[in-house]
Amino acid sequence: MSRLLQPLTLRGTTFAHRVWVSPMCQYSCDPVAAPGVPGDWHLVHYGSLAVGGAALVLTEAAAVVPEGRISPHDAGLWNEEQERAWARVVAFVHSQGAAAGVQLAHAGRKASTHRPWAPVQGSVPVEEGGWPTVAPSALAHGDLAVPAALDADGVAGVVSAFADAARRAERAGFDVVELHAAHGYLLHQFLSPLSNRRTDGYGGDLAGRSRLLLEVLDAVRAAWPDDKPVFVRVSTSDWAEGGWDVEECVQLARLLAEHGADLVDASSGGNVPEQRIPVGPGYQVPNAGRLKRGAGLPVGAVGLILDPLQAEQVLVSGDADAVLLARPLLSDPRWPQRAAVALHDTGAVAWPAQYVRATREDVPLSTPR
C-alpha cells in the first residue's frame, strides 16, 4: 500500500486516505437573496470532489460573522439558514464515503472586497453592499480601505463567533473544523508583526500576537466534540522582511498542539502586498516538514503538489502526513482515483457504482450494456 493511500486517524475520525481537498473560495453565494448561504453550486462543486474519491472535502472559508467575509458573495456559518444549507452538502459528501470539513474564517482587513472576476477590484463601498473592516491595527492591506483596530469587546466577539460557528458546524454534521489563520486574514494579521502593532496583551512578542488564535482554538475545542479533530491552517511565512517566519511558526505549532489542535495545515503568504514568494512545484513542502519535525503534531502540505508520485514522495520523506490539493482538483476532480491507478493501489479509493465501468478492472468500454 502506498503511503499516500493509507488511512489516517485523528481522534475518533478515520480518513480513508491522505488526499484531501484544500479550502478554495467559490465566491458564489447570492449576497442579496441569501447572504452567506451555500446553494446548488456548492452542492455540485463539493459533491463532485467527493464523487472523485477525495477522503476529506474541506469547504471554502465560511465567515463566522457577516463582516468576516472576503466578499459579499462569500459563504458563512453565522446563522441557522446557512447551517441547514451546509447540512445538505455534508449529507451528500458523506453519501460518497468522504469526510466533510469546514474552514471557519474572518477576513479582517481583507474583507469587503470584490470577488476576483469582478470588472473592478479593491474594497466594496458601503453604498454598494460593502462594510467597514476591522483588524488588529488600523493598517490597510495595500490599497484596500483602512480598517478599524479591534477593541477589547471586538476581540472577545471574534472568539465567541468562532465558537458559535463550531457549534453550527457540529449540528450540520461536519467531521472536521479548520481555523483559518493564514493568507493574511484576521488571525494571521494578529500573528504577524507587519500587521499587528498593538501594545496591549494581543501584540508585541509571540505570546501576545498568538493570544487571539489560542483563545479561538480553546473556545472552538470546548464547543466542538472531543472525538472530532480541529485543524489550523497557518501561513508558515509572510515572505517579506520583518514578517512572520517559519521559526516563529514552529513555536506556534507547539502551542497549538498544547491547546488541542490535531493537525496544522501548512500554507504561506497572503499578508502583505510586498511579499516575494518563490513559487514552484511543492514550494511550501519544506516549511511543512520543518513544522512536522519541530512541533511533533500531524501536518498537511499544500501548494503546487501536482502529480501522484510527487504527493507520495512528500509523505514518504516525512514532510507531511497528508496532502491538500486545490487547483489540481479543479481541473480533475477524479485526481484521487487517477492517483490510485498510478500508485497501483486501486482498492484504496472508492469509485461510485455508477462509474465502475470506467475502471481498468471492468469489462472493455466497447462492450454494450
mmCIF file of C-alpha atoms in Angstrom:
data_model
loop_
_atom_site.group_PDB
_atom_site.id
_atom_site.type_symbol
_atom_site.label_atom_id
_atom_site.label_comp_id
_atom_site.label_asym_id
_atom_site.label_seq_id
_atom_site.Cartn_x
_atom_site.Cartn_y
_atom_site.Cartn_z
ATOM 1 C CA MET A 1 0.000 0.000 0.000
ATOM 2 C CA SER A 2 1.284 3.454 -0.883
ATOM 3 C CA ARG A 3 1.820 5.937 1.929
ATOM 4 C CA LEU A 4 -0.499 8.433 0.224
ATOM 5 C CA LEU A 5 -3.395 5.990 0.194
ATOM 6 C CA GLN A 6 -3.103 4.675 3.739
ATOM 7 C CA PRO A 7 -5.855 5.602 6.225
ATOM 8 C CA LEU A 8 -5.170 8.265 8.827
ATOM 9 C CA THR A 9 -6.971 8.504 12.175
ATOM 10 C CA LEU A 10 -7.142 11.744 14.162
ATOM 11 C CA ARG A 11 -9.075 11.494 17.428
ATOM 12 C CA GLY A 12 -12.159 9.436 16.574
ATOM 13 C CA THR A 13 -12.195 10.214 12.853
ATOM 14 C CA THR A 14 -10.558 7.947 10.288
ATOM 15 C CA PHE A 15 -9.876 9.320 6.804
ATOM 16 C CA ALA A 16 -9.811 6.650 4.109
ATOM 17 C CA HIS A 17 -6.535 8.013 2.687
ATOM 18 C CA ARG A 18 -4.413 11.183 2.681
ATOM 19 C CA VAL A 19 -5.587 13.005 -0.464
ATOM 20 C CA TRP A 20 -7.711 15.872 0.807
ATOM 21 C CA VAL A 21 -9.467 18.856 -0.730
ATOM 22 C CA SER A 22 -7.863 22.159 0.200
ATOM 23 C CA PRO A 23 -10.271 25.009 1.017
ATOM 24 C CA MET A 24 -10.967 27.059 -2.120
ATOM 25 C CA CYS A 25 -13.182 30.139 -2.083
ATOM 26 C CA GLN A 26 -16.010 29.961 -4.616
ATOM 27 C CA TYR A 27 -17.481 33.481 -4.215
ATOM 28 C CA SER A 28 -20.815 32.061 -5.335
ATOM 29 C CA CYS A 29 -23.444 32.918 -2.714
ATOM 30 C CA ASP A 30 -26.238 35.363 -3.502
ATOM 31 C CA PRO A 31 -25.361 38.463 -1.453
ATOM 32 C CA VAL A 32 -28.894 39.870 -1.624
ATOM 33 C CA ALA A 33 -31.357 36.977 -1.564
ATOM 34 C CA ALA A 34 -29.336 34.619 0.652
ATOM 35 C CA PRO A 35 -26.155 36.179 2.081
ATOM 36 C CA GLY A 36 -23.601 33.559 3.070
ATOM 37 C CA VAL A 37 -25.895 30.646 2.194
ATOM 38 C CA PRO A 38 -24.332 27.861 0.079
ATOM 39 C CA GLY A 39 -26.533 26.850 -2.825
ATOM 40 C CA ASP A 40 -26.680 24.479 -5.766
ATOM 41 C CA TRP A 41 -23.221 25.484 -6.984
ATOM 42 C CA HIS A 42 -21.727 24.395 -3.667
ATOM 43 C CA LEU A 43 -23.638 21.118 -3.642
ATOM 44 C CA VAL A 44 -22.408 20.204 -7.118
ATOM 45 C CA HIS A 45 -18.863 21.517 -6.566
ATOM 46 C CA TYR A 46 -18.213 19.702 -3.287
ATOM 47 C CA GLY A 47 -20.277 16.724 -4.387
ATOM 48 C CA SER A 48 -18.113 16.241 -7.476
ATOM 49 C CA LEU A 49 -14.969 16.231 -5.331
ATOM 50 C CA ALA A 50 -16.468 13.565 -3.087
ATOM 51 C CA VAL A 51 -17.536 11.526 -6.123
ATOM 52 C CA GLY A 52 -13.949 11.833 -7.381
ATOM 53 C CA GLY A 53 -12.622 9.963 -4.368
ATOM 54 C CA ALA A 54 -11.204 12.606 -2.009
ATOM 55 C CA ALA A 55 -11.026 11.279 1.541
ATOM 56 C CA LEU A 56 -11.742 14.690 3.103
ATOM 57 C CA VAL A 57 -13.625 17.529 1.451
ATOM 58 C CA LEU A 58 -12.794 20.798 3.195
ATOM 59 C CA THR A 59 -15.058 23.697 2.290
ATOM 60 C CA GLU A 60 -14.095 27.199 1.359
ATOM 61 C CA ALA A 61 -13.684 29.788 4.111
ATOM 62 C CA ALA A 62 -17.009 30.144 5.898
ATOM 63 C CA ALA A 63 -17.191 33.504 7.648
ATOM 64 C CA VAL A 64 -18.117 33.412 11.327
ATOM 65 C CA VAL A 65 -19.737 36.866 11.121
ATOM 66 C CA PRO A 66 -21.112 38.829 8.136
ATOM 67 C CA GLU A 67 -18.277 41.364 8.271
ATOM 68 C CA GLY A 68 -15.775 38.500 8.192
ATOM 69 C CA ARG A 69 -16.498 37.657 4.544
ATOM 70 C CA ILE A 70 -13.805 38.308 1.975
ATOM 71 C CA SER A 71 -16.504 39.433 -0.451
ATOM 72 C CA PRO A 72 -20.292 39.868 -0.307
ATOM 73 C CA HIS A 73 -20.524 36.611 -2.292
ATOM 74 C CA ASP A 74 -18.709 34.523 0.346
ATOM 75 C CA ALA A 75 -20.201 31.662 2.317
ATOM 76 C CA GLY A 76 -20.795 31.869 6.045
ATOM 77 C CA LEU A 77 -21.802 29.922 9.112
ATOM 78 C CA TRP A 78 -23.217 32.596 11.391
ATOM 79 C CA ASN A 79 -26.927 31.672 11.197
ATOM 80 C CA GLU A 80 -29.310 28.722 11.027
ATOM 81 C CA GLU A 81 -30.178 29.144 7.335
ATOM 82 C CA GLN A 82 -26.523 28.658 6.455
ATOM 83 C CA GLU A 83 -26.303 25.721 8.853
ATOM 84 C CA ARG A 84 -29.200 23.971 7.096
ATOM 85 C CA ALA A 85 -27.720 24.618 3.665
ATOM 86 C CA TRP A 86 -24.344 23.219 4.694
ATOM 87 C CA ALA A 87 -26.080 20.140 6.145
ATOM 88 C CA ARG A 88 -27.377 19.358 2.652
ATOM 89 C CA VAL A 89 -23.839 19.500 1.258
ATOM 90 C CA VAL A 90 -22.432 17.419 4.111
ATOM 91 C CA ALA A 91 -25.055 14.717 3.651
ATOM 92 C CA PHE A 92 -24.102 14.227 0.006
ATOM 93 C CA VAL A 93 -20.365 14.232 0.736
ATOM 94 C CA HIS A 94 -20.945 11.566 3.377
ATOM 95 C CA SER A 95 -23.054 9.511 0.961
ATOM 96 C CA GLN A 96 -19.947 9.151 -1.216
ATOM 97 C CA GLY A 97 -17.819 7.851 1.650
ATOM 98 C CA ALA A 98 -15.843 11.052 2.221
ATOM 99 C CA ALA A 99 -15.417 13.048 5.406
ATOM 100 C CA ALA A 100 -16.557 16.673 5.397
ATOM 101 C CA GLY A 101 -14.773 19.613 6.970
ATOM 102 C CA VAL A 102 -15.494 23.314 7.176
ATOM 103 C CA GLN A 103 -12.936 26.101 7.326
ATOM 104 C CA LEU A 104 -14.014 28.823 9.766
ATOM 105 C CA ALA A 105 -12.685 32.269 8.950
ATOM 106 C CA HIS A 106 -12.690 36.022 9.461
ATOM 107 C CA ALA A 107 -11.088 38.105 6.730
ATOM 108 C CA GLY A 108 -10.281 41.130 8.921
ATOM 109 C CA ARG A 109 -8.762 43.965 6.900
ATOM 110 C CA LYS A 110 -9.027 41.911 3.675
ATOM 111 C CA ALA A 111 -12.836 41.743 3.944
ATOM 112 C CA SER A 112 -15.454 43.603 1.887
ATOM 113 C CA THR A 113 -13.651 43.220 -1.440
ATOM 114 C CA HIS A 114 -14.909 42.449 -4.928
ATOM 115 C CA ARG A 115 -14.721 38.820 -5.998
ATOM 116 C CA PRO A 116 -11.762 38.002 -8.268
ATOM 117 C CA TRP A 117 -13.578 38.043 -11.611
ATOM 118 C CA ALA A 118 -15.478 41.312 -10.987
ATOM 119 C CA PRO A 119 -14.764 44.072 -13.539
ATOM 120 C CA VAL A 120 -13.407 46.269 -10.738
ATOM 121 C CA GLN A 121 -11.223 45.261 -7.815
ATOM 122 C CA GLY A 122 -10.486 46.594 -4.354
ATOM 123 C CA SER A 123 -12.822 47.402 -1.467
ATOM 124 C CA VAL A 124 -16.581 47.344 -1.999
ATOM 125 C CA PRO A 125 -18.082 50.697 -0.929
ATOM 126 C CA VAL A 126 -20.726 50.567 1.780
ATOM 127 C CA GLU A 127 -23.324 52.020 -0.599
ATOM 128 C CA GLU A 128 -22.666 49.075 -2.954
ATOM 129 C CA GLY A 129 -23.055 46.363 -0.326
ATOM 130 C CA GLY A 130 -19.699 46.569 1.433
ATOM 131 C CA TRP A 131 -18.978 47.267 5.095
ATOM 132 C CA PRO A 132 -16.290 48.750 7.377
ATOM 133 C CA THR A 133 -13.475 46.331 8.160
ATOM 134 C CA VAL A 134 -11.562 45.512 11.340
ATOM 135 C CA ALA A 135 -8.027 44.375 12.092
ATOM 136 C CA PRO A 136 -5.528 44.180 14.950
ATOM 137 C CA SER A 137 -4.271 47.652 13.979
ATOM 138 C CA ALA A 138 -5.521 50.446 11.743
ATOM 139 C CA LEU A 139 -3.209 49.455 8.890
ATOM 140 C CA ALA A 140 -4.582 48.884 5.408
ATOM 141 C CA HIS A 141 -3.656 45.977 3.181
ATOM 142 C CA GLY A 142 -2.276 47.733 0.114
ATOM 143 C CA ASP A 143 -4.949 49.907 -1.493
ATOM 144 C CA LEU A 144 -7.832 48.407 0.472
ATOM 145 C CA ALA A 145 -9.828 50.500 2.925
ATOM 146 C CA VAL A 146 -8.189 51.346 6.248
ATOM 147 C CA PRO A 147 -9.649 49.049 8.949
ATOM 148 C CA ALA A 148 -10.617 49.954 12.491
ATOM 149 C CA ALA A 149 -8.453 48.424 15.219
ATOM 150 C CA LEU A 150 -10.457 45.930 17.264
ATOM 151 C CA ASP A 151 -11.082 46.985 20.853
ATOM 152 C CA ALA A 152 -11.330 44.543 23.769
ATOM 153 C CA ASP A 153 -15.025 43.870 23.178
ATOM 154 C CA GLY A 154 -14.376 43.305 19.483
ATOM 155 C CA VAL A 155 -11.647 40.782 20.207
ATOM 156 C CA ALA A 156 -13.910 38.914 22.627
ATOM 157 C CA GLY A 157 -16.656 38.941 19.989
ATOM 158 C CA VAL A 158 -14.355 37.253 17.493
ATOM 159 C CA VAL A 159 -13.654 34.430 19.946
ATOM 160 C CA SER A 160 -17.364 33.924 20.620
ATOM 161 C CA ALA A 161 -18.229 33.975 16.924
ATOM 162 C CA PHE A 162 -15.768 31.190 16.118
ATOM 163 C CA ALA A 163 -17.155 29.053 18.944
ATOM 164 C CA ASP A 164 -20.748 29.638 17.811
ATOM 165 C CA ALA A 165 -19.826 28.685 14.248
ATOM 166 C CA ALA A 166 -18.227 25.477 15.506
ATOM 167 C CA ARG A 167 -21.481 24.542 17.231
ATOM 168 C CA ARG A 168 -23.376 25.123 13.995
ATOM 169 C CA ALA A 169 -20.800 23.021 12.137
ATOM 170 C CA GLU A 170 -21.427 20.154 14.535
ATOM 171 C CA ARG A 171 -25.185 20.388 14.024
ATOM 172 C CA ALA A 172 -24.660 20.443 10.248
ATOM 173 C CA GLY A 173 -22.782 17.141 10.525
ATOM 174 C CA PHE A 174 -19.214 18.197 9.709
ATOM 175 C CA ASP A 175 -16.424 15.853 10.801
ATOM 176 C CA VAL A 176 -13.656 18.476 10.984
ATOM 177 C CA VAL A 177 -13.373 22.192 11.630
ATOM 178 C CA GLU A 178 -10.348 24.116 10.432
ATOM 179 C CA LEU A 179 -9.420 27.551 11.787
ATOM 180 C CA HIS A 180 -8.147 29.863 9.063
ATOM 181 C CA ALA A 181 -5.051 31.573 10.475
ATOM 182 C CA ALA A 182 -3.296 32.028 7.129
ATOM 183 C CA HIS A 183 -3.249 34.095 3.932
ATOM 184 C CA GLY A 184 -3.411 37.468 5.615
ATOM 185 C CA TYR A 185 -6.843 37.050 7.183
ATOM 186 C CA LEU A 186 -7.675 38.184 10.705
ATOM 187 C CA LEU A 187 -5.985 35.501 12.819
ATOM 188 C CA HIS A 188 -2.861 35.712 10.648
ATOM 189 C CA GLN A 189 -2.992 39.517 10.876
ATOM 190 C CA PHE A 190 -2.668 39.185 14.645
ATOM 191 C CA LEU A 191 0.269 36.781 14.302
ATOM 192 C CA SER A 192 2.387 38.936 12.015
ATOM 193 C CA PRO A 193 4.356 41.968 13.241
ATOM 194 C CA LEU A 194 3.762 43.532 9.815
ATOM 195 C CA SER A 195 0.031 43.857 10.508
ATOM 196 C CA ASN A 196 -0.096 43.808 14.321
ATOM 197 C CA ARG A 197 1.269 46.949 16.012
ATOM 198 C CA ARG A 198 -0.773 46.609 19.193
ATOM 199 C CA THR A 199 0.680 47.496 22.563
ATOM 200 C CA ASP A 200 -1.844 45.589 24.673
ATOM 201 C CA GLY A 201 -1.894 41.867 25.522
ATOM 202 C CA TYR A 202 -2.646 40.922 21.896
ATOM 203 C CA GLY A 203 0.507 42.440 20.410
ATOM 204 C CA GLY A 204 4.240 42.637 20.893
ATOM 205 C CA ASP A 205 6.033 39.316 21.317
ATOM 206 C CA LEU A 206 4.916 35.922 20.040
ATOM 207 C CA ALA A 207 2.920 35.255 23.205
ATOM 208 C CA GLY A 208 0.878 38.401 22.630
ATOM 209 C CA ARG A 209 0.484 38.045 18.876
ATOM 210 C CA SER A 210 -0.622 34.394 19.164
ATOM 211 C CA ARG A 211 -3.009 35.050 22.047
ATOM 212 C CA LEU A 212 -6.138 35.559 19.927
ATOM 213 C CA LEU A 213 -5.564 32.409 17.873
ATOM 214 C CA LEU A 214 -5.046 30.332 21.018
ATOM 215 C CA GLU A 215 -8.160 31.809 22.627
ATOM 216 C CA VAL A 216 -10.144 30.980 19.500
ATOM 217 C CA LEU A 217 -8.732 27.452 19.463
ATOM 218 C CA ASP A 218 -9.598 26.953 23.136
ATOM 219 C CA ALA A 219 -13.159 28.208 22.580
ATOM 220 C CA VAL A 220 -13.667 26.059 19.488
ATOM 221 C CA ARG A 221 -12.159 22.996 21.142
ATOM 222 C CA ALA A 222 -14.599 23.464 24.055
ATOM 223 C CA ALA A 223 -17.564 23.841 21.678
ATOM 224 C CA TRP A 224 -16.549 21.036 19.317
ATOM 225 C CA PRO A 225 -16.932 17.306 20.160
ATOM 226 C CA ASP A 226 -13.860 15.838 21.800
ATOM 227 C CA ASP A 227 -13.773 12.909 19.366
ATOM 228 C CA LYS A 228 -13.622 15.144 16.283
ATOM 229 C CA PRO A 229 -10.400 16.836 15.105
ATOM 230 C CA VAL A 230 -9.627 20.543 14.835
ATOM 231 C CA PHE A 231 -7.172 21.691 12.164
ATOM 232 C CA VAL A 232 -5.430 25.059 11.961
ATOM 233 C CA ARG A 233 -4.291 26.484 8.629
ATOM 234 C CA VAL A 234 -1.224 28.683 9.028
ATOM 235 C CA SER A 235 0.986 30.707 6.752
ATOM 236 C CA THR A 236 4.465 29.484 7.602
ATOM 237 C CA SER A 237 5.990 32.699 6.257
ATOM 238 C CA ASP A 238 4.965 36.190 5.155
ATOM 239 C CA TRP A 239 7.770 36.032 2.570
ATOM 240 C CA ALA A 240 8.566 39.639 3.483
ATOM 241 C CA GLU A 241 11.324 41.284 5.501
ATOM 242 C CA GLY A 242 10.485 41.678 9.172
ATOM 243 C CA GLY A 243 7.404 39.495 8.874
ATOM 244 C CA TRP A 244 6.089 36.235 10.274
ATOM 245 C CA ASP A 245 8.510 33.397 9.542
ATOM 246 C CA VAL A 246 8.854 29.646 9.847
ATOM 247 C CA GLU A 247 10.883 29.810 13.076
ATOM 248 C CA GLU A 248 8.033 31.564 14.887
ATOM 249 C CA CYS A 249 5.555 29.259 13.171
ATOM 250 C CA VAL A 250 7.285 26.193 14.643
ATOM 251 C CA GLN A 251 6.925 27.743 18.098
ATOM 252 C CA LEU A 252 3.267 28.474 17.358
ATOM 253 C CA ALA A 253 2.662 24.895 16.201
ATOM 254 C CA ARG A 254 3.927 23.600 19.546
ATOM 255 C CA LEU A 255 1.439 25.879 21.296
ATOM 256 C CA LEU A 256 -1.353 24.746 19.007
ATOM 257 C CA ALA A 257 -0.630 21.125 19.935
ATOM 258 C CA GLU A 258 -0.756 22.015 23.631
ATOM 259 C CA HIS A 259 -4.144 23.673 23.125
ATOM 260 C CA GLY A 260 -5.736 20.693 21.393
ATOM 261 C CA ALA A 261 -5.099 21.172 17.667
ATOM 262 C CA ASP A 262 -4.866 17.880 15.819
ATOM 263 C CA LEU A 263 -3.206 18.943 12.559
ATOM 264 C CA VAL A 264 -1.502 22.028 11.155
ATOM 265 C CA ASP A 265 -2.327 22.787 7.526
ATOM 266 C CA ALA A 266 0.860 24.488 6.300
ATOM 267 C CA SER A 267 0.436 27.158 3.634
ATOM 268 C CA SER A 268 2.178 30.546 3.319
ATOM 269 C CA GLY A 269 1.940 34.190 2.280
ATOM 270 C CA GLY A 270 -1.020 36.482 1.766
ATOM 271 C CA ASN A 271 -0.468 39.076 4.473
ATOM 272 C CA VAL A 272 1.289 41.934 2.662
ATOM 273 C CA PRO A 273 1.361 43.053 -0.977
ATOM 274 C CA GLU A 274 5.171 43.271 -0.948
ATOM 275 C CA GLN A 275 5.570 39.522 -0.412
ATOM 276 C CA ARG A 276 8.047 37.715 -2.656
ATOM 277 C CA ILE A 277 7.084 34.058 -2.901
ATOM 278 C CA PRO A 278 9.457 31.568 -4.610
ATOM 279 C CA VAL A 279 6.677 29.682 -6.369
ATOM 280 C CA GLY A 280 7.450 26.271 -7.858
ATOM 281 C CA PRO A 281 6.310 22.646 -7.543
ATOM 282 C CA GLY A 282 5.996 21.767 -3.864
ATOM 283 C CA TYR A 283 7.403 25.157 -2.830
ATOM 284 C CA GLN A 284 5.699 25.087 0.580
ATOM 285 C CA VAL A 285 6.590 21.490 1.448
ATOM 286 C CA PRO A 286 9.973 22.258 3.111
ATOM 287 C CA ASN A 287 8.273 24.543 5.638
ATOM 288 C CA ALA A 288 5.623 21.892 6.280
ATOM 289 C CA GLY A 289 8.464 19.490 7.042
ATOM 290 C CA ARG A 290 10.017 21.948 9.480
ATOM 291 C CA LEU A 291 6.717 22.204 11.351
ATOM 292 C CA LYS A 292 6.316 18.435 11.462
ATOM 293 C CA ARG A 293 9.815 17.817 12.762
ATOM 294 C CA GLY A 294 9.854 20.787 15.110
ATOM 295 C CA ALA A 295 6.385 20.608 16.642
ATOM 296 C CA GLY A 296 5.571 16.921 16.840
ATOM 297 C CA LEU A 297 1.995 17.044 15.558
ATOM 298 C CA PRO A 298 0.496 15.947 12.227
ATOM 299 C CA VAL A 299 0.940 18.315 9.296
ATOM 300 C CA GLY A 300 -0.814 18.764 5.971
ATOM 301 C CA ALA A 301 1.151 20.009 2.947
ATOM 302 C CA VAL A 302 -0.318 22.182 0.198
ATOM 303 C CA GLY A 303 0.922 24.195 -2.772
ATOM 304 C CA LEU A 304 1.625 23.021 -6.333
ATOM 305 C CA ILE A 305 1.540 19.348 -5.448
ATOM 306 C CA LEU A 306 0.513 18.213 -8.901
ATOM 307 C CA ASP A 307 1.451 14.602 -9.507
ATOM 308 C CA PRO A 308 0.590 11.414 -7.570
ATOM 309 C CA LEU A 309 4.251 10.360 -7.368
ATOM 310 C CA GLN A 310 5.200 13.819 -6.115
ATOM 311 C CA ALA A 311 2.463 13.613 -3.472
ATOM 312 C CA GLU A 312 3.631 10.141 -2.439
ATOM 313 C CA GLN A 313 7.182 11.409 -2.019
ATOM 314 C CA VAL A 314 6.031 14.262 0.238
ATOM 315 C CA LEU A 315 4.691 11.693 2.679
ATOM 316 C CA VAL A 316 7.456 9.124 2.266
ATOM 317 C CA SER A 317 10.056 11.821 3.015
ATOM 318 C CA GLY A 318 8.297 12.584 6.307
ATOM 319 C CA ASP A 319 7.481 16.200 5.417
ATOM 320 C CA ALA A 320 3.734 15.753 5.961
ATOM 321 C CA ASP A 321 1.006 13.330 6.941
ATOM 322 C CA ALA A 322 -1.498 14.336 4.247
ATOM 323 C CA VAL A 323 -1.615 16.445 1.083
ATOM 324 C CA LEU A 324 -4.270 19.040 0.363
ATOM 325 C CA LEU A 325 -4.939 19.747 -3.293
ATOM 326 C CA ALA A 326 -6.580 22.821 -4.780
ATOM 327 C CA ARG A 327 -6.154 23.668 -8.463
ATOM 328 C CA PRO A 328 -5.301 20.075 -9.488
ATOM 329 C CA LEU A 329 -8.755 19.050 -8.245
ATOM 330 C CA LEU A 330 -10.458 21.915 -10.070
ATOM 331 C CA SER A 331 -9.014 20.658 -13.331
ATOM 332 C CA ASP A 332 -9.503 16.981 -12.471
ATOM 333 C CA PRO A 333 -11.952 16.154 -9.659
ATOM 334 C CA ARG A 334 -11.048 12.482 -10.100
ATOM 335 C CA TRP A 335 -7.374 13.043 -9.286
ATOM 336 C CA PRO A 336 -7.579 10.692 -6.245
ATOM 337 C CA GLN A 337 -8.909 7.857 -8.393
ATOM 338 C CA ARG A 338 -6.228 8.514 -11.006
ATOM 339 C CA ALA A 339 -3.603 8.518 -8.244
ATOM 340 C CA ALA A 340 -4.767 5.109 -7.056
ATOM 341 C CA VAL A 341 -4.173 3.714 -10.540
ATOM 342 C CA ALA A 342 -0.765 5.414 -10.821
ATOM 343 C CA LEU A 343 0.307 4.032 -7.439
ATOM 344 C CA HIS A 344 -1.084 0.533 -8.172
ATOM 345 C CA ASP A 345 -3.434 0.752 -5.202
ATOM 346 C CA THR A 346 -6.874 0.905 -6.803
ATOM 347 C CA GLY A 347 -8.671 -0.584 -3.816
ATOM 348 C CA ALA A 348 -7.802 2.370 -1.597
ATOM 349 C CA VAL A 349 -10.062 4.929 -3.313
ATOM 350 C CA ALA A 350 -13.792 4.462 -3.739
ATOM 351 C CA TRP A 351 -15.476 4.617 -7.126
ATOM 352 C CA PRO A 352 -19.234 5.248 -7.315
ATOM 353 C CA ALA A 353 -21.068 2.203 -8.611
ATOM 354 C CA GLN A 354 -22.362 4.306 -11.492
ATOM 355 C CA TYR A 355 -18.772 4.871 -12.719
ATOM 356 C CA VAL A 356 -17.158 1.486 -12.100
ATOM 357 C CA ARG A 357 -17.428 0.634 -15.778
ATOM 358 C CA ALA A 358 -14.652 3.198 -16.372
ATOM 359 C CA THR A 359 -12.103 1.319 -14.248
ATOM 360 C CA ARG A 360 -9.476 -0.994 -15.706
ATOM 361 C CA GLU A 361 -10.849 -3.972 -13.782
ATOM 362 C CA ASP A 362 -14.212 -3.800 -15.553
ATOM 363 C CA VAL A 363 -15.167 -5.104 -18.997
ATOM 364 C CA PRO A 364 -13.858 -3.307 -22.111
ATOM 365 C CA LEU A 365 -15.526 0.042 -22.721
ATOM 366 C CA SER A 366 -16.737 -1.158 -26.114
ATOM 367 C CA THR A 367 -18.951 -3.859 -24.600
ATOM 368 C CA PRO A 368 -22.604 -2.746 -24.794
ATOM 369 C CA ARG A 369 -24.657 -2.578 -21.606
#
